[in-house]
PDB file of C-alpha atoms in Angstrom:
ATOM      1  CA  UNK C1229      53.773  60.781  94.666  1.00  0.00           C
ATOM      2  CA  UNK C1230      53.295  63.431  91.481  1.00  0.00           C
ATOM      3  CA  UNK C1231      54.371  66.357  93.724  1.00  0.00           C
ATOM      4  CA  UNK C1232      57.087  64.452  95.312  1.00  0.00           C
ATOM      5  CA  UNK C1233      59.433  64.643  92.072  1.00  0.00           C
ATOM      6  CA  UNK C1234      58.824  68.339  91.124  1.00  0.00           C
ATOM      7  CA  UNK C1235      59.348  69.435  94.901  1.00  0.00           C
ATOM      8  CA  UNK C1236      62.818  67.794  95.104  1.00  0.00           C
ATOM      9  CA  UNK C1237      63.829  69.506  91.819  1.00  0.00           C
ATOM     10  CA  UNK C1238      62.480  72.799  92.828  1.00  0.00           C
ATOM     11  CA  UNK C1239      64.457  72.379  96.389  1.00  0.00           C
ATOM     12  CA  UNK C1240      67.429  71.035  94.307  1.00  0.00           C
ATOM     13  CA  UNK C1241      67.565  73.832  91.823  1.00  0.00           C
ATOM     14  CA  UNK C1242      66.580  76.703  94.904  1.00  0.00           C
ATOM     15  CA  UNK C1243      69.685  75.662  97.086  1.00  0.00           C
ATOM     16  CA  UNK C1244      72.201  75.716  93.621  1.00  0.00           C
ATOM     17  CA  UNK C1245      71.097  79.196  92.863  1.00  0.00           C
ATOM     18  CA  UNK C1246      71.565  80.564  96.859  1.00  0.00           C
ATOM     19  CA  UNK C1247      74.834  78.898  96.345  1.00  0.00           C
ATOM     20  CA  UNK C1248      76.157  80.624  92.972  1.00  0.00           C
ATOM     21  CA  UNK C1249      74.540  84.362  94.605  1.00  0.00           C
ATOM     22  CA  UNK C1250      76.420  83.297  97.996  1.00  0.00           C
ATOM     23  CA  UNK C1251      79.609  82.662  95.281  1.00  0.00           C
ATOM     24  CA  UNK C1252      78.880  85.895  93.799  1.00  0.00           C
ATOM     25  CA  UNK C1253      78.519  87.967  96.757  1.00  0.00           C
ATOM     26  CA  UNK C1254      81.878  86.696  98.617  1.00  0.00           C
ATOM     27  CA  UNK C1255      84.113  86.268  95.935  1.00  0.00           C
ATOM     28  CA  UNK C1256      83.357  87.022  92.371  1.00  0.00           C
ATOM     29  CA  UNK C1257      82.101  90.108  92.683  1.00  0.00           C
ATOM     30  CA  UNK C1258      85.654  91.501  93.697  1.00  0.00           C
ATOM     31  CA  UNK C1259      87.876  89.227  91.520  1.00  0.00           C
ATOM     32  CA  UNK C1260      86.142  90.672  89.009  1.00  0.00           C
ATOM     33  CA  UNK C1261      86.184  94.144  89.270  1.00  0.00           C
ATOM     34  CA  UNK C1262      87.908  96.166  87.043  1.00  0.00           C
ATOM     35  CA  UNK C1263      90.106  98.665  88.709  1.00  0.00           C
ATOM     36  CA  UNK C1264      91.773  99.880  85.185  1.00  0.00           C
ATOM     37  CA  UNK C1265      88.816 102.077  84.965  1.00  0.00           C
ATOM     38  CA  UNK C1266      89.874 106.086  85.341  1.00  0.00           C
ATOM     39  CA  UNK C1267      87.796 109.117  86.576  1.00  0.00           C
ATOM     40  CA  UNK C1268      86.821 111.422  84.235  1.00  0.00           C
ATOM     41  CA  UNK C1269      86.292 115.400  84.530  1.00  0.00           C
ATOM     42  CA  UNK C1270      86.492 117.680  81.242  1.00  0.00           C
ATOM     43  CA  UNK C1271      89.293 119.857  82.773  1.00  0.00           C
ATOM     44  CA  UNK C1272      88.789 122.862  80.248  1.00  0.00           C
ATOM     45  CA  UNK C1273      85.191 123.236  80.890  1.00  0.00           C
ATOM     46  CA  UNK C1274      84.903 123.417  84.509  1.00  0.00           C
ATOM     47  CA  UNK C1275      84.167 126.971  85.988  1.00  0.00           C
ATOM     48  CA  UNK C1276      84.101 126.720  89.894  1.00  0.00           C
ATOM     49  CA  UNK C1277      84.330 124.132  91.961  1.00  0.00           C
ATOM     50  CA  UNK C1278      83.252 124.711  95.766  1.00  0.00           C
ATOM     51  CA  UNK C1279      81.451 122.597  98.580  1.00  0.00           C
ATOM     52  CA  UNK C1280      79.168 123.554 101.416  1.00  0.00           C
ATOM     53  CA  UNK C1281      77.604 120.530 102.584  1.00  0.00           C
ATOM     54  CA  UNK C1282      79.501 118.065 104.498  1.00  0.00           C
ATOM     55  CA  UNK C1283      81.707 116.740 107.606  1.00  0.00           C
ATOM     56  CA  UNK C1284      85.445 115.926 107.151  1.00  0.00           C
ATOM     57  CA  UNK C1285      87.359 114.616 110.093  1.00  0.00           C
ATOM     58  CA  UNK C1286      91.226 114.638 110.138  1.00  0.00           C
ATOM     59  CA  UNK C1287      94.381 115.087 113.058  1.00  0.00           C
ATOM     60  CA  UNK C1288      91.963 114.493 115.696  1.00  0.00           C
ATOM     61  CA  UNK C1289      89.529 117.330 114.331  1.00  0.00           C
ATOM     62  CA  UNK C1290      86.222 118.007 112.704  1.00  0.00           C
ATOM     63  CA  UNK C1291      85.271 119.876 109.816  1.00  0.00           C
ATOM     64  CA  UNK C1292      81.789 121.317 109.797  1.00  0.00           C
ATOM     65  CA  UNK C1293      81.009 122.301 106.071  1.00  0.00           C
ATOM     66  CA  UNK C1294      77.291 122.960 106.768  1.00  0.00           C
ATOM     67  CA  UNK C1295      78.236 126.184 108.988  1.00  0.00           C
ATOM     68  CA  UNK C1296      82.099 126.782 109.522  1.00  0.00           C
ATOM     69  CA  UNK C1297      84.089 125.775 106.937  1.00  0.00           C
ATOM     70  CA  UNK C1298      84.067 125.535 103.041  1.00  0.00           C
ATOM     71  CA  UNK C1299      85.948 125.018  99.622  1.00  0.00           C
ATOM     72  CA  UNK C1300      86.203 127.209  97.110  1.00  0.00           C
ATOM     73  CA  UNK C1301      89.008 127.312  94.149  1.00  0.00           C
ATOM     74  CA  UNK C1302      90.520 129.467  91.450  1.00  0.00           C
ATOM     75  CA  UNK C1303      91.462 128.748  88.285  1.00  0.00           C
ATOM     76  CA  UNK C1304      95.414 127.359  88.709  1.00  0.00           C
ATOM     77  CA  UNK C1305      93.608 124.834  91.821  1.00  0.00           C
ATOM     78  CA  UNK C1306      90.815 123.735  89.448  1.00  0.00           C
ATOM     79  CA  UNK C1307      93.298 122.926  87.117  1.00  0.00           C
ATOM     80  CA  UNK C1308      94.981 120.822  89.999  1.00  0.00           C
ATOM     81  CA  UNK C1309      92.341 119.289  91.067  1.00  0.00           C
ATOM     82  CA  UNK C1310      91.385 117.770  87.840  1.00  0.00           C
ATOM     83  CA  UNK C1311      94.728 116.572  87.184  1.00  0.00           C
ATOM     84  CA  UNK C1312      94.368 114.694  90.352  1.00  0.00           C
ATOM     85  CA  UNK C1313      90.687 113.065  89.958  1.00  0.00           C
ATOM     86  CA  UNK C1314      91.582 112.297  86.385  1.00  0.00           C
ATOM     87  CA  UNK C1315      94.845 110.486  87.517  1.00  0.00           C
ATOM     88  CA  UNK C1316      92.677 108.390  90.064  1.00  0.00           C
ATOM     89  CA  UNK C1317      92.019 104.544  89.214  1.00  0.00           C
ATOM     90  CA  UNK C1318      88.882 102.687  89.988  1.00  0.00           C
ATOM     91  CA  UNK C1319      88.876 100.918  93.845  1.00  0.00           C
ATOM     92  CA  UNK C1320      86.547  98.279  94.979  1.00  0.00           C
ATOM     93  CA  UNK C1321      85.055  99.294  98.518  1.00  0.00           C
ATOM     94  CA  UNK C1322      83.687  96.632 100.526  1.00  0.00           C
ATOM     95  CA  UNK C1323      81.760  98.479 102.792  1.00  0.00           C
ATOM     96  CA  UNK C1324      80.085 101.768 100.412  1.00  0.00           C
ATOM     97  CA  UNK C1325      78.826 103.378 104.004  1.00  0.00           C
ATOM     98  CA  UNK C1326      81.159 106.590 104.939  1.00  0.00           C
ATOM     99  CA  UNK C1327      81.776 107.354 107.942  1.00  0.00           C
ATOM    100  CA  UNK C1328      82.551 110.901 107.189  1.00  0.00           C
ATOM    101  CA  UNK C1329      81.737 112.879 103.358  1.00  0.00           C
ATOM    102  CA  UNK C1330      82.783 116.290 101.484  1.00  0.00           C
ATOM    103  CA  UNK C1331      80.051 116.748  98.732  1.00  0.00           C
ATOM    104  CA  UNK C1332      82.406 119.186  95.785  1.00  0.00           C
ATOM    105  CA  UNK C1333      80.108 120.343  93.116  1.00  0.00           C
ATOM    106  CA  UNK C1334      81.240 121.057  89.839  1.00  0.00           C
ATOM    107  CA  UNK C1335      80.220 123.946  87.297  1.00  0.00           C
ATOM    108  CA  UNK C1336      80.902 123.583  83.923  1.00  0.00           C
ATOM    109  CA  UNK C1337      80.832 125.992  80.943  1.00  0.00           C
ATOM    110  CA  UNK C1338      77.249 124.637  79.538  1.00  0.00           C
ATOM    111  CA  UNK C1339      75.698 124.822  82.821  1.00  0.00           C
ATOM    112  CA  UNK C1340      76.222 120.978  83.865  1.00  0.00           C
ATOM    113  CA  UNK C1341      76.447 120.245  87.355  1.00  0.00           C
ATOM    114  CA  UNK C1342      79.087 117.376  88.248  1.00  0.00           C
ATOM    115  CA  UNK C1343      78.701 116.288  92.041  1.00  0.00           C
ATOM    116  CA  UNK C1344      81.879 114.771  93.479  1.00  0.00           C
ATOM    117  CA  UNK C1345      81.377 113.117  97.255  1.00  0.00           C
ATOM    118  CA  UNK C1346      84.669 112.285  98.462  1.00  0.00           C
ATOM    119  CA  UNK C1347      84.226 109.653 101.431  1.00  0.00           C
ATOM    120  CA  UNK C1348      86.151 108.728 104.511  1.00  0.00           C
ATOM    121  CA  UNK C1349      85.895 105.418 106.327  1.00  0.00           C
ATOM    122  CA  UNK C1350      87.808 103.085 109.138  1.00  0.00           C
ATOM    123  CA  UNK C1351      88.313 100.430 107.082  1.00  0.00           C
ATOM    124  CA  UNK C1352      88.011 101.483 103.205  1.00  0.00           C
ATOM    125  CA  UNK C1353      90.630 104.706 103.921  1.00  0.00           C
ATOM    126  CA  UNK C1354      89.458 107.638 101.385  1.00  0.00           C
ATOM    127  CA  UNK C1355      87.533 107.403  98.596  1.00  0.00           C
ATOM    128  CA  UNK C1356      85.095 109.198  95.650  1.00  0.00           C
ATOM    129  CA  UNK C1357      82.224 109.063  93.172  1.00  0.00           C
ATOM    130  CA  UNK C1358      81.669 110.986  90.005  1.00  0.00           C
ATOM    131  CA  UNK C1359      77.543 111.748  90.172  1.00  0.00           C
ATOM    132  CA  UNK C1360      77.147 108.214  92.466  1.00  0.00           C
ATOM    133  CA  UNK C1361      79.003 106.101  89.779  1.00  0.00           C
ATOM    134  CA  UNK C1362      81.843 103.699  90.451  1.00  0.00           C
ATOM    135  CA  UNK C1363      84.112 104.242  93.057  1.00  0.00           C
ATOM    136  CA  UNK C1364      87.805 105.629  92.861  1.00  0.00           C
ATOM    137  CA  UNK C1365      91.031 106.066  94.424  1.00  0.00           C
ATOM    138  CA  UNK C1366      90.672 109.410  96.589  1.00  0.00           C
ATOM    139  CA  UNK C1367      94.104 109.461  98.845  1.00  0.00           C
ATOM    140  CA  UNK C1368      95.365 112.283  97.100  1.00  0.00           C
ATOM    141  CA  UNK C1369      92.153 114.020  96.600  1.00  0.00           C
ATOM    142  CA  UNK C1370      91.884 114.193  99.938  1.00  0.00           C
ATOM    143  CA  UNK C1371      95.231 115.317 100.587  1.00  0.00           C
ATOM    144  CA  UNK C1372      94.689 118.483  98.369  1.00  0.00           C
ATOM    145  CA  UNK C1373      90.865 118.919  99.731  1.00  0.00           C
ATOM    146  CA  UNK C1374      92.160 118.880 103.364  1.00  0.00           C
ATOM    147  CA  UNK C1375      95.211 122.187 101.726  1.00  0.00           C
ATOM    148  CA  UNK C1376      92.375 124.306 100.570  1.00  0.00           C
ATOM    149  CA  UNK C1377      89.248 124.187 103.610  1.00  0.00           C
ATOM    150  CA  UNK C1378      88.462 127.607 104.363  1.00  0.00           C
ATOM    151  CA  UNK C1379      86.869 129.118 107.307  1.00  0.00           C
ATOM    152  CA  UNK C1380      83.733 130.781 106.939  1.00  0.00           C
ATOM    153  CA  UNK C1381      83.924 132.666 110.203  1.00  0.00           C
TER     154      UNK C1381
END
């Protein structure tokens, strides 16, 4: 009869907190999220940008940035493509899992490294992270990725 009170409480209180994480998990977590957040790269410090590891798929065909193809830019494209990641909003992904990924490293005048990994899935369309932060908007990175992939051969 003691334990009988404290069990039902404990049982009580256990199936209220599985229902607020249940809550959180479905629906909170992306009413809340703040997509006024913007990406952030220090456009006059960056000195080359490039990518070697990877696999991009687009028209029906796959990029192989481990062996065949890569990304390299010059100055007037750098400036481009910091305009562009700069201009990109924060986007909630439901499902974080790519199905294909460009990794774009970043060098910067004090020797910082900046990893970019700009992701491609079914249901989430294109997307990127700034050093495996928060998500953003990556439709028009991708669009100026896909303009400058080289061939290595």
């Amino acid at each position: 009869m003691k334990l009988k009170k404290p069990i039902i409480i404990a049982i009580i209180t256990i199936n209220i907190l599985a229902f607020l994480n249940i809550f959180y998990v479905f629906y909170y977590k992306k009413a809340s999220f703040d997509t006024s957040v913007k990406a952030e790269v220090p456009t006059e410090k960056i000195t080359k940008v490039y990518s070697d590891v990877g696999t991009w798929y687009l028209n029906n065909q796959t990029f192989d940035f481990y062996k065949k193809h890569s990304i390299k830019l010059n100055k007037n494209e750098i400036s481009e493509f910091c305009n562009i990641i700069n201009a990109s909003y924060a986007k909630y992904i439901d499902n974080v899992r790519p199905d294909y990924w460009i990794d774009i490293n970043i060098e910067t005048i004090d020797k910082k490294d900046i990893l970019i990994t700009l992701n491609q899935n079914k249901s989430d369309g294109f997307f990127f992270t700034i050093d495996y932060d928060d998500n953003f908007e990556g439709k028009d990175l991708a669009d100026f990725i896909v303009k400058h992939i080289h061939s290595n051969q």
